[in-house]
Amino acid sequence: MALENNIISIVHAMAYPGPGSTNTVSRGEADENYLLTSIKKIIDDPYFGAIEVTYIKNDAVVKKVAEIFKNSSKEVIFSAQPVQLSHTEDMVEKTDISSIDEKQRQIAVERMFRLIDQAYDIGAESIAFVSGVDTPDEKLRPMAKNSLVMSIDQMCNYSDVEGKKLNRRPLNFILELFDRENKKGFKDQLVGPSSEAIKIAREVRHVFGHRNFGLMYDLSHMLLIKDNDGKSETPGVLKALAPYLFHIHIGNCVIDKNDPYYGDSHVSMDYRNGAVSKNILKEFVKALVEIGYKGIIGFEVATVKGEVSESVINIHKAYFDDARNSVIVNYALGSYAYVNRKFMPEQLFDMITDIRVAKPYAIYDEAKARRKRENLTLDGKLLILACDHPARCVTSVGDDPIKMGSRFEYLGRILRVLCHEEVDGVMTTPDIMDELFIISGIFREKTGKSFLDDKVLVGCMNRSGLAGFRYEMDDRMTAYDAETIVNMRMDAAKILLRLDKYRHSKESIMTMDYCAKAIDDCNKYDIPVMIEPLPVEHTEDGYKTKMDKDSLIQTIGVASALGNSSRNHWIKIPYVEGYSDVVKSTTMPILMLGGASEGSPVNTLENFERGMGAGRNVRGVLVGRNVLYPGNDDPQSVAVAISRIVHKNYSAQEAVKFIRCNRDNNINLLRDIL
């Protein structure tokens, strides 16, 4: 589970506002029994490792609360925000500690001193606060920010002095970011957008030297805070905030103007008009994982009329746990990025050309020396790496149109995957297969064995259907033929059959004929044939695979009947909605394909998990780009994770955990043999 080492806290005054949701707790006037009982409920809940409490007006009750905390292992955070936002009797202007009126600013600072004193009294380690209301005159904002920084400096200095008197560490000071909307339901605070909060944090920490100062970011505020471009902030802002983040709040807001709880209301996570969806929560939690956030995560959820505190808290727990248990969150890469050169030495790449020139027969020698499997599959299942795309003029990955055009990068990633024993084999064209034979020979010479021993080698046959060309659908056998596959002691063949019902149906029929003849030739040698039948349609961006089950079922029926016998047929098809119906369209063993690289393998892992459970004839995966170019991830760790879904019935969640723990495993393998 992600973020399992982070301390979880809860804002007490929100979850337990007072009898009848009267907000007496946030005003510091709660009934003693209610206050102590509700605090003890949180203290006794093992889910929470911290509690956030606000000012209490009764000194006798303060002492009792302090005693509870003293006998507890829970961390205490003092929340000054309720006082600053609602305590009008203190005669502090709404601009608070950012007031440009020096007299008013000093009055606000002195109030903060009193709150700091109570924070020490109850044993708090941190104090959270707000900036004060934004100035209506934008030209005065720089002055207000200077006032805020001056106030924070005074507060930190006061804490240093008082802490020494009490033999305590200075408090951590945590400034919470809010919206700047001057309307009902909003807080209209000077701080404010993350970009401006970061500048203040830099000044306080690096100019004034207060390293105990940081920022608090609230998920519910994220959708309400507008940056200078007028757009709401997104989870991506956490990356910029990361160096200064001390505290996180998880909450919900309402952006429906017609809703009675419109604005920064911190409604329950399941509130019908809540703006924070499960997906937004997952993206936010994922961003926390990505930045390696180690601080406290607080639940800020309010009860409304008729709601029971414990029920609302349990809903919050469930939503948060669902988010941090999700595959997309647990997959988070953080700062990791796979670097091909760490695995693939330039020296080895240059040796391939040297051997091509001096000893081209080494390719054939290694093919003869390679130890073959006795059977195509050891347990009835297969994970095969697909590496035949460049031969069909397909070199794009994401926004890069020629990323697969770098043979150094492409071959290095192929080797990275194939060198692991849990990857069954490779499907590719003669040029790449020959390069693999050359490197296999180098392995054998250096170590006495090869990474190709016992691998399934599949030769790709038709590659003339060049992507984007006028006669793309006329896909002839321009790569391997059956005789060469036998002579090179390979294990199987692969053909592609794309059917266009409209514009180029004639070329599709011609390709059917090429494929049928290739199957007949393979049947003569009893070579298994992996057929990739794809229904396609022509668009402005070229041919696209039709990813609906009906089209796929029809195309499988055509492919299944190709050739003079189907005894050696394997079918290679993508995962689509309704896959259980698709797999029932044939009795032939099915391998799932991966399609274009999606940047992150999460969706691919989930599809493969679902696909493997769709029918007994789904026997594995034949995947290329989503393994070789899985964003910044390690191709080998992704490939082996997929292998474990195929061979060991891993869930996508288990596969993600495997990836996270096995990046860069055995990264020096190639360098060590040279």
XYZ file of C-alpha atoms in Angstrom:
674
model
C 0.000 0.000 0.000
C 1.324 3.425 -0.942
C 2.108 5.988 1.783
C 1.915 3.277 4.418
C 4.752 4.883 6.400
C 3.158 8.326 6.489
C 1.449 9.397 9.716
C -2.291 9.958 9.238
C -3.942 12.698 11.259
C -7.426 14.174 11.489
C -8.704 17.706 12.051
C -10.626 17.262 15.273
C -12.756 20.417 15.094
C -14.042 19.454 11.630
C -14.841 15.811 12.339
C -16.266 16.596 15.783
C -17.643 20.155 15.507
C -19.807 19.971 18.620
C -23.260 18.634 19.538
C -25.637 19.193 16.631
C -22.780 20.412 14.384
C -22.792 23.740 16.232
C -19.079 24.497 15.631
C -18.488 25.080 19.327
C -15.199 23.163 19.058
C -13.736 25.495 16.435
C -14.828 28.474 18.583
C -12.990 27.012 21.577
C -16.212 26.759 23.569
C -17.092 23.070 23.380
C -18.700 21.211 26.243
C -15.909 19.621 28.266
C -17.318 16.100 28.123
C -17.915 16.286 24.381
C -14.431 17.647 23.776
C -12.572 15.094 25.890
C -14.677 12.150 24.694
C -14.226 12.972 21.028
C -10.471 13.537 21.426
C -10.143 10.156 23.154
C -11.961 8.474 20.258
C -9.268 9.695 17.887
C -6.463 8.862 20.318
C -7.804 5.309 20.649
C -8.116 4.820 16.883
C -4.971 2.996 15.644
C -5.566 4.346 12.114
C -4.449 7.791 13.244
C -0.949 8.631 14.379
C -1.659 12.319 14.943
C -4.442 14.728 15.823
C -5.006 18.365 14.860
C -6.695 20.429 17.573
C -7.528 24.100 17.926
C -7.660 26.738 20.672
C -9.549 25.986 23.895
C -10.724 28.959 25.942
C -11.077 27.150 29.270
C -7.642 26.797 30.924
C -8.809 23.941 33.134
C -9.906 21.955 30.065
C -6.593 22.761 28.375
C -4.777 20.992 31.213
C -6.985 17.905 30.881
C -6.423 17.771 27.122
C -2.684 18.174 27.677
C -2.740 15.223 30.072
C -4.493 13.036 27.489
C -1.858 13.891 24.902
C 0.980 13.384 27.376
C -0.160 9.802 27.956
C -0.563 9.161 24.245
C 1.942 8.372 21.525
C 0.034 10.497 19.004
C 1.645 13.566 17.488
C -0.230 16.813 18.102
C -0.646 19.642 15.618
C -2.153 22.908 16.828
C -4.625 24.434 14.348
C -4.658 28.215 14.517
C -6.794 28.476 11.371
C -10.223 28.323 13.110
C -9.194 31.165 15.425
C -7.887 33.309 12.582
C -10.915 32.665 10.378
C -13.751 33.039 12.902
C -12.769 34.608 16.254
C -14.091 38.125 15.762
C -13.965 39.046 19.464
C -10.171 39.346 19.287
C -10.589 42.594 17.301
C -8.050 41.421 14.717
C -8.576 42.646 11.183
C -9.303 39.995 8.556
C -5.985 40.738 6.871
C -4.476 39.299 10.065
C -0.704 38.764 10.076
C -0.385 40.092 6.515
C -1.914 43.477 7.319
C -0.024 46.421 5.812
C -1.169 48.497 8.807
C 1.713 47.919 11.205
C -0.415 48.411 14.315
C -3.012 45.902 13.120
C -0.325 43.462 12.024
C 1.262 43.563 15.467
C -2.097 42.909 17.159
C -2.502 39.806 14.946
C 1.030 38.630 15.734
C 0.411 38.977 19.471
C -2.677 36.800 19.083
C -0.477 34.206 17.357
C 1.899 34.400 20.341
C -0.985 33.380 22.622
C -1.813 30.477 20.315
C 1.832 29.418 20.297
C 1.745 29.389 24.096
C -1.252 27.038 24.112
C 0.362 24.856 21.468
C 3.272 24.353 23.863
C 0.858 23.818 26.767
C -0.834 20.834 25.089
C 2.419 19.316 23.816
C 2.022 20.171 20.135
C 5.012 19.847 17.814
C 3.615 22.038 15.033
C 1.280 24.961 14.563
C -0.701 25.532 11.358
C -1.990 28.953 10.374
C -3.305 31.100 7.511
C -2.054 34.293 5.953
C -5.070 36.526 6.390
C -7.548 37.843 3.841
C -6.251 39.025 0.485
C -6.021 42.752 -0.168
C -8.606 44.007 -2.681
C -5.926 46.167 -4.308
C -3.523 43.925 -6.241
C -0.889 46.673 -6.176
C -0.720 46.310 -2.402
C -0.085 42.553 -2.466
C 3.714 42.867 -2.408
C 3.440 44.953 0.760
C 1.030 42.419 2.295
C 3.430 39.580 1.503
C 6.272 41.489 3.138
C 4.085 41.928 6.216
C 3.336 38.207 6.230
C 7.022 37.274 6.037
C 7.816 39.736 8.845
C 5.087 38.187 11.006
C 6.287 34.641 10.371
C 9.802 35.704 11.322
C 8.488 37.125 14.608
C 6.442 34.018 15.320
C 9.393 31.701 14.700
C 11.667 33.820 16.885
C 9.077 33.859 19.669
C 8.784 30.067 19.458
C 12.573 29.724 19.701
C 12.661 31.775 22.900
C 9.669 30.083 24.527
C 10.886 26.638 23.498
C 14.223 27.203 25.237
C 12.416 28.277 28.405
C 10.423 25.034 28.328
C 13.363 22.906 27.170
C 11.355 22.110 24.045
C 12.157 22.153 20.355
C 10.803 25.158 18.465
C 7.431 24.474 16.868
C 7.143 23.728 13.180
C 5.238 26.550 11.489
C 2.943 25.469 8.676
C 1.254 28.004 6.382
C -1.885 26.636 4.700
C -2.729 27.620 1.128
C -6.262 28.825 0.365
C -8.336 30.331 -2.430
C -8.580 34.027 -3.275
C -12.294 34.074 -4.073
C -14.202 36.875 -2.326
C -17.599 35.190 -2.089
C -19.665 33.097 0.272
C -18.213 29.668 0.974
C -14.652 30.705 0.119
C -11.766 31.976 2.261
C -10.201 34.709 0.074
C -6.713 34.445 1.592
C -3.566 36.266 0.509
C -1.837 32.878 0.214
C -2.963 31.871 -2.200
C -1.592 30.295 -5.362
C 1.201 27.746 -4.979
C 3.616 29.762 -7.119
C 3.389 32.669 -4.654
C 3.461 30.460 -1.565
C 6.718 28.921 -2.785
C 8.339 32.353 -3.041
C 7.309 33.147 0.530
C 8.611 29.773 1.741
C 11.956 30.376 0.038
C 12.318 33.766 1.685
C 11.363 32.565 5.164
C 13.629 29.536 4.998
C 16.611 30.748 3.008
C 16.737 34.463 3.806
C 15.490 34.461 7.411
C 16.866 30.981 8.130
C 13.731 29.409 9.620
C 14.075 25.793 8.510
C 11.137 24.888 10.759
C 8.770 26.685 8.365
C 6.838 24.848 5.647
C 3.596 24.757 3.695
C 0.329 22.848 3.968
C -1.555 21.853 0.828
C -5.171 20.722 0.890
C -6.724 18.596 -1.854
C -10.074 20.324 -1.356
C -8.434 23.723 -1.892
C -6.668 22.558 -5.050
C -9.826 22.873 -7.124
C -10.581 26.321 -5.675
C -7.139 27.920 -5.956
C -6.617 29.803 -9.211
C -3.124 30.593 -10.408
C -2.253 33.619 -12.513
C -3.670 31.939 -15.619
C -7.085 31.701 -13.960
C -7.125 27.899 -14.019
C -7.530 25.600 -11.043
C -4.397 23.943 -9.764
C -3.768 20.244 -10.397
C -1.896 17.485 -8.536
C 1.145 18.322 -10.656
C 1.706 21.395 -8.482
C 2.908 19.130 -5.665
C 6.183 18.625 -7.518
C 6.986 22.332 -7.241
C 5.782 22.465 -3.634
C 7.728 19.349 -2.595
C 10.804 21.030 -1.021
C 8.572 23.051 1.295
C 5.688 20.649 2.037
C 5.259 19.951 5.754
C 1.640 18.827 5.795
C -1.113 17.550 3.495
C -4.869 17.639 3.954
C -7.253 15.296 2.185
C -10.693 16.839 1.833
C -13.578 17.548 -0.502
C -15.182 20.746 -1.767
C -18.245 21.743 -3.804
C -18.050 23.774 -7.012
C -21.757 23.603 -7.858
C -23.021 27.145 -7.192
C -26.527 25.865 -6.556
C -25.440 23.537 -3.774
C -25.947 24.756 -0.182
C -22.392 23.658 0.660
C -20.824 25.511 -2.255
C -17.142 26.285 -1.732
C -14.577 25.181 0.835
C -17.017 23.115 2.876
C -15.036 19.888 3.401
C -18.051 17.697 2.810
C -17.833 13.918 3.017
C -15.952 12.168 0.217
C -19.192 10.513 -0.916
C -21.207 13.758 -0.990
C -23.348 13.763 -4.125
C -22.017 17.120 -5.401
C -18.483 16.732 -4.112
C -15.896 17.961 -6.621
C -13.131 15.531 -5.619
C -13.823 12.334 -7.537
C -12.129 9.013 -6.855
C -9.903 9.576 -9.882
C -8.836 13.029 -8.692
C -8.060 11.575 -5.277
C -5.976 8.822 -6.886
C -4.067 11.315 -9.026
C -3.388 13.448 -5.952
C -2.174 10.477 -3.916
C -0.085 9.317 -6.874
C 1.563 12.745 -7.033
C 2.429 12.448 -3.329
C 4.066 9.098 -4.004
C 5.909 10.504 -7.030
C 7.525 13.277 -4.971
C 8.389 10.887 -2.147
C 6.301 12.792 0.388
C 7.137 11.652 3.940
C 5.110 14.112 6.032
C 1.779 13.941 7.827
C -1.426 13.441 5.836
C -4.454 14.873 7.583
C -8.121 14.117 7.031
C -10.183 17.299 6.977
C -13.820 16.348 6.740
C -16.802 18.121 8.254
C -20.108 16.664 9.337
C -23.310 18.258 8.121
C -26.733 17.981 9.703
C -27.774 14.391 10.227
C -24.293 12.911 9.686
C -22.516 10.886 12.348
C -18.857 11.765 12.869
C -17.653 8.168 12.963
C -19.485 7.306 9.733
C -18.020 10.273 7.879
C -14.535 9.424 9.160
C -14.894 5.791 8.050
C -15.964 6.920 4.570
C -12.862 9.117 4.409
C -10.676 6.185 5.426
C -12.245 3.941 2.800
C -11.800 6.458 -0.014
C -8.213 7.213 0.961
C -7.282 3.535 1.323
C -8.906 2.740 -2.007
C -6.773 5.449 -3.603
C -3.479 4.376 -2.079
C -4.193 0.727 -2.848
C -4.951 1.442 -6.508
C -2.594 0.185 -9.192
C -1.976 3.631 -10.647
C -0.855 4.983 -7.273
C 1.364 2.064 -6.335
C 3.009 2.147 -9.738
C 4.280 5.739 -9.288
C 7.815 6.048 -10.669
C 9.016 8.865 -8.469
C 12.416 10.094 -9.686
C 13.399 6.810 -11.347
C 14.270 6.803 -15.059
C 15.724 3.867 -16.990
C 18.951 4.708 -18.820
C 19.759 2.288 -21.640
C 23.486 3.061 -21.614
C 23.755 1.743 -18.075
C 22.873 -1.685 -19.465
C 23.982 -1.638 -23.131
C 27.702 -0.897 -23.649
C 28.699 0.936 -26.852
C 31.556 -1.565 -27.109
C 29.105 -4.439 -27.545
C 27.127 -2.508 -30.145
C 30.310 -1.867 -32.162
C 31.297 -5.535 -31.924
C 28.160 -6.492 -33.853
C 29.303 -4.569 -36.920
C 32.827 -5.980 -36.617
C 31.461 -9.532 -36.611
C 29.094 -8.777 -39.519
C 32.130 -7.708 -41.558
C 34.670 -10.307 -40.464
C 32.587 -13.374 -39.561
C 29.058 -13.196 -41.004
C 28.798 -16.974 -40.737
C 28.839 -16.572 -36.933
C 25.103 -15.955 -37.160
C 24.457 -19.379 -38.622
C 26.933 -21.029 -36.221
C 25.151 -19.637 -33.190
C 21.766 -20.664 -34.563
C 23.064 -24.227 -34.756
C 24.694 -24.075 -31.315
C 21.632 -22.714 -29.509
C 19.833 -25.106 -27.177
C 16.182 -25.377 -28.243
C 13.175 -26.058 -26.075
C 11.659 -29.463 -26.447
C 8.195 -27.892 -26.490
C 6.957 -24.469 -27.513
C 5.572 -23.848 -24.026
C 6.540 -25.383 -20.729
C 3.261 -24.780 -18.891
C 0.830 -24.078 -21.727
C 1.516 -20.311 -21.588
C 3.886 -17.831 -23.240
C 5.280 -14.326 -22.915
C 6.903 -13.353 -26.208
C 8.591 -10.002 -26.866
C 7.571 -8.443 -30.212
C 10.346 -6.545 -32.029
C 9.238 -6.326 -35.661
C 7.870 -2.783 -35.848
C 10.718 -0.855 -37.566
C 10.597 -3.222 -40.562
C 7.068 -1.958 -41.266
C 8.116 1.703 -40.985
C 6.674 1.958 -37.467
C 9.265 3.801 -35.355
C 7.196 6.197 -33.264
C 6.840 6.091 -29.504
C 4.616 8.751 -27.980
C 5.421 12.102 -29.566
C 8.790 10.971 -30.933
C 8.334 9.769 -34.555
C 11.669 7.907 -34.746
C 12.369 6.752 -31.200
C 12.489 3.089 -32.266
C 14.763 4.123 -35.132
C 17.802 4.189 -32.850
C 19.108 0.633 -33.166
C 21.445 1.139 -30.208
C 18.517 2.093 -27.961
C 16.117 -0.445 -29.474
C 18.498 -3.391 -29.356
C 19.645 -2.521 -25.846
C 16.065 -2.605 -24.603
C 15.419 -5.913 -26.384
C 18.464 -7.437 -24.721
C 17.439 -6.012 -21.374
C 14.191 -7.988 -21.612
C 15.491 -11.202 -23.185
C 18.309 -11.649 -20.692
C 15.791 -12.519 -17.984
C 14.937 -16.205 -17.661
C 11.219 -15.517 -17.064
C 10.739 -14.100 -20.572
C 9.870 -16.985 -22.896
C 11.169 -15.603 -26.155
C 11.177 -13.065 -28.943
C 9.377 -12.452 -32.228
C 11.290 -10.363 -34.741
C 12.636 -9.855 -38.260
C 15.857 -11.362 -39.695
C 18.017 -8.268 -39.108
C 17.313 -8.097 -35.386
C 17.341 -11.874 -34.972
C 20.784 -11.973 -36.600
C 22.023 -9.317 -34.173
C 20.698 -11.384 -31.296
C 22.505 -14.458 -32.656
C 25.742 -12.469 -32.841
C 25.442 -11.277 -29.247
C 24.377 -14.770 -28.203
C 27.635 -16.074 -29.681
C 29.611 -13.508 -27.683
C 27.781 -14.633 -24.544
C 28.557 -18.264 -25.292
C 32.216 -17.522 -25.900
C 32.530 -15.561 -22.645
C 30.325 -17.666 -20.331
C 29.735 -21.037 -22.003
C 25.997 -20.406 -22.330
C 23.626 -17.960 -23.967
C 20.562 -15.899 -23.118
C 18.890 -17.423 -26.234
C 19.178 -20.983 -24.950
C 15.701 -22.423 -24.335
C 14.039 -19.257 -25.648
C 11.194 -19.386 -28.159
C 12.356 -17.695 -31.371
C 9.538 -16.561 -33.669
C 10.307 -15.314 -37.173
C 8.167 -12.514 -38.606
C 7.204 -13.202 -42.244
C 5.181 -10.398 -43.891
C 6.482 -6.823 -43.494
C 5.695 -5.076 -46.793
C 2.583 -3.376 -45.390
C 4.530 -0.199 -44.702
C 2.709 2.212 -42.422
C 1.375 5.233 -44.293
C 2.203 3.937 -47.780
C -0.359 3.839 -50.600
C -0.287 0.051 -50.824
C -0.024 -0.520 -47.079
C -2.674 -3.232 -47.134
C -0.756 -5.270 -49.732
C 1.360 -7.027 -47.118
C 3.666 -9.553 -48.748
C 6.135 -12.030 -47.248
C 9.320 -9.945 -47.308
C 11.029 -11.214 -44.152
C 11.333 -14.856 -43.037
C 10.155 -17.847 -45.035
C 9.357 -21.286 -43.661
C 12.538 -22.910 -44.938
C 14.812 -20.346 -43.251
C 12.922 -20.653 -39.983
C 13.637 -24.396 -40.064
C 17.289 -23.968 -41.111
C 17.920 -21.407 -38.360
C 16.369 -23.803 -35.834
C 13.729 -21.300 -34.808
C 10.503 -22.266 -33.104
C 7.573 -20.543 -34.804
C 6.430 -18.032 -37.404
C 4.281 -14.910 -37.183
C 2.050 -13.340 -39.844
C -0.118 -10.225 -39.840
C -3.559 -10.112 -41.479
C -5.264 -6.726 -41.485
C -8.685 -6.532 -43.066
C -10.050 -3.296 -44.538
C -13.665 -3.808 -45.618
C -13.794 -0.646 -47.693
C -11.075 1.410 -49.313
C -8.446 -1.247 -49.847
C -10.374 -4.481 -49.523
C -8.699 -5.791 -52.691
C -5.250 -5.515 -51.088
C -6.614 -7.216 -47.953
C -7.790 -10.155 -50.049
C -4.364 -10.360 -51.680
C -2.739 -10.397 -48.228
C -5.080 -13.223 -47.232
C -3.680 -15.207 -50.129
C -0.070 -14.484 -49.104
C -0.836 -15.536 -45.548
C -2.618 -18.732 -46.585
C 0.348 -19.795 -48.713
C 2.776 -18.985 -45.882
C 0.695 -21.132 -43.514
C 0.721 -23.988 -46.020
C 4.521 -23.745 -46.206
C 4.829 -23.705 -42.408
C 2.514 -26.709 -42.133
C 4.892 -28.680 -44.380
C 7.556 -28.246 -41.696
C 5.092 -28.433 -38.791
C 5.982 -24.881 -37.737
C 3.545 -23.195 -35.316
C 2.111 -19.999 -36.817
C 1.080 -17.005 -34.730
C -1.544 -15.115 -36.746
C -2.385 -11.507 -35.899
C -5.845 -10.804 -37.361
C -6.811 -7.139 -37.048
C -9.900 -5.347 -38.370
C -8.810 -1.876 -39.478
C -10.302 1.305 -40.869
C -8.714 4.174 -42.724
C -8.671 7.562 -40.971
C -7.008 10.919 -41.592
C -4.132 9.698 -39.438
C -3.735 6.409 -41.281
C -5.017 2.940 -40.491
C -6.380 2.341 -37.005
C -7.331 -0.981 -35.451
C -11.056 -1.284 -34.777
C -11.184 -2.079 -31.069
C -14.711 -3.436 -30.845
C -15.519 -7.037 -30.107
C -17.834 -7.622 -33.075
C -15.212 -6.617 -35.647
C -12.563 -8.650 -33.878
C -14.755 -11.752 -33.706
C -15.456 -11.573 -37.439
C -11.771 -11.145 -38.289
C -10.756 -14.063 -36.079
C -13.199 -16.239 -38.020
C -11.457 -15.306 -41.278
C -7.951 -15.857 -39.908
C -8.822 -19.200 -38.326
C -9.748 -20.673 -41.708
C -6.543 -19.655 -43.503
C -4.297 -22.358 -44.947
C -4.725 -26.072 -45.463
C -4.791 -26.903 -41.735
C -5.290 -25.009 -38.488
C -3.370 -27.512 -36.390
C -0.474 -25.082 -35.799
C -2.519 -21.868 -35.423
C -2.069 -19.457 -32.539
C -4.126 -16.245 -32.598
C -2.665 -12.895 -31.531
C -5.312 -10.248 -30.742
C -5.673 -7.123 -28.563
C -7.681 -6.910 -25.371
C -11.040 -5.183 -25.887
C -14.229 -4.720 -23.903
C -16.259 -7.925 -24.014
C -13.119 -10.045 -24.298
C -14.847 -13.111 -22.883
C -17.097 -13.094 -25.975
C -14.112 -12.607 -28.269
C -12.182 -15.585 -26.921
C -15.229 -17.811 -27.381
C -15.022 -17.213 -31.127
C -12.177 -19.727 -31.461
C -10.711 -22.842 -29.867
C -7.203 -21.799 -30.850
C -4.706 -20.630 -28.220
C -4.709 -16.840 -27.920
C -1.871 -14.434 -27.186
C -2.745 -10.849 -26.297
C -0.937 -8.001 -28.020
C -0.038 -4.740 -26.338
C -0.516 -2.067 -29.005
C 1.119 1.356 -29.086
C 3.181 2.475 -26.097
C 1.016 4.232 -23.515
C 3.898 5.692 -21.525
C 2.814 3.900 -18.354
C 2.309 0.111 -18.305
C -0.499 0.252 -15.728
C -3.368 0.008 -18.207
C -1.555 -2.783 -20.057
C -1.060 -4.749 -16.838
C -4.714 -4.419 -15.922
C -5.844 -5.459 -19.403
C -3.569 -8.493 -19.380
C -4.838 -9.510 -15.946
C -8.435 -9.266 -17.164
C -7.606 -10.979 -20.445
C -5.889 -13.951 -18.810
C -9.083 -14.604 -16.899
C -11.395 -14.279 -19.906
C -11.118 -17.847 -21.152
C -9.049 -21.000 -20.930
C -7.718 -20.539 -24.458
C -6.027 -17.232 -23.539
C -2.489 -18.512 -23.180
C -0.315 -15.453 -22.796
C 1.027 -12.288 -24.323
C 2.978 -11.253 -27.408
C 3.845 -7.639 -26.618
C 6.389 -5.109 -27.858
C 6.274 -1.346 -27.441
C 4.510 -1.322 -24.066
C 7.366 -3.403 -22.689
C 10.299 -1.873 -24.565
C 9.198 1.731 -24.011
C 7.170 1.821 -20.768
C 7.680 5.534 -20.157
C 10.704 5.977 -17.887
C 10.473 2.492 -16.459
C 12.826 -0.454 -16.749
C 11.774 -2.690 -19.693
C 12.959 -5.821 -17.907
C 11.029 -5.237 -14.692
C 7.867 -4.513 -16.703
C 8.358 -7.595 -18.899
C 8.884 -9.931 -15.948
C 5.875 -8.441 -14.161
C 3.774 -9.327 -17.218
C 5.345 -12.782 -17.260
C 4.160 -13.291 -13.700
C 0.624 -12.287 -14.656
C 0.821 -14.920 -17.410
C 2.640 -17.746 -15.642
C 2.025 -17.157 -11.942
C -1.439 -15.577 -11.933
C -0.206 -12.302 -10.449
C -2.766 -9.549 -10.124
C -1.978 -6.168 -11.651
C -1.423 -4.911 -8.105
C 1.142 -7.632 -7.403
C 2.780 -6.982 -10.771
C 3.157 -3.294 -9.951
C 4.815 -4.123 -6.631
C 7.206 -6.415 -8.478
C 8.142 -3.628 -10.897
C 8.757 -1.194 -8.058
C 11.129 -3.607 -6.291
C 13.094 -4.847 -9.308
C 14.086 -1.787 -11.338
C 17.710 -1.904 -12.552
C 18.103 -5.473 -11.319
C 21.317 -7.008 -12.728
C 21.937 -3.806 -14.686
C 25.655 -4.582 -15.225
C 25.113 -7.971 -16.897
C 26.365 -7.016 -20.369
C 29.306 -4.997 -19.084
C 30.421 -7.838 -16.850
C 30.809 -10.296 -19.737
C 33.027 -8.006 -21.834
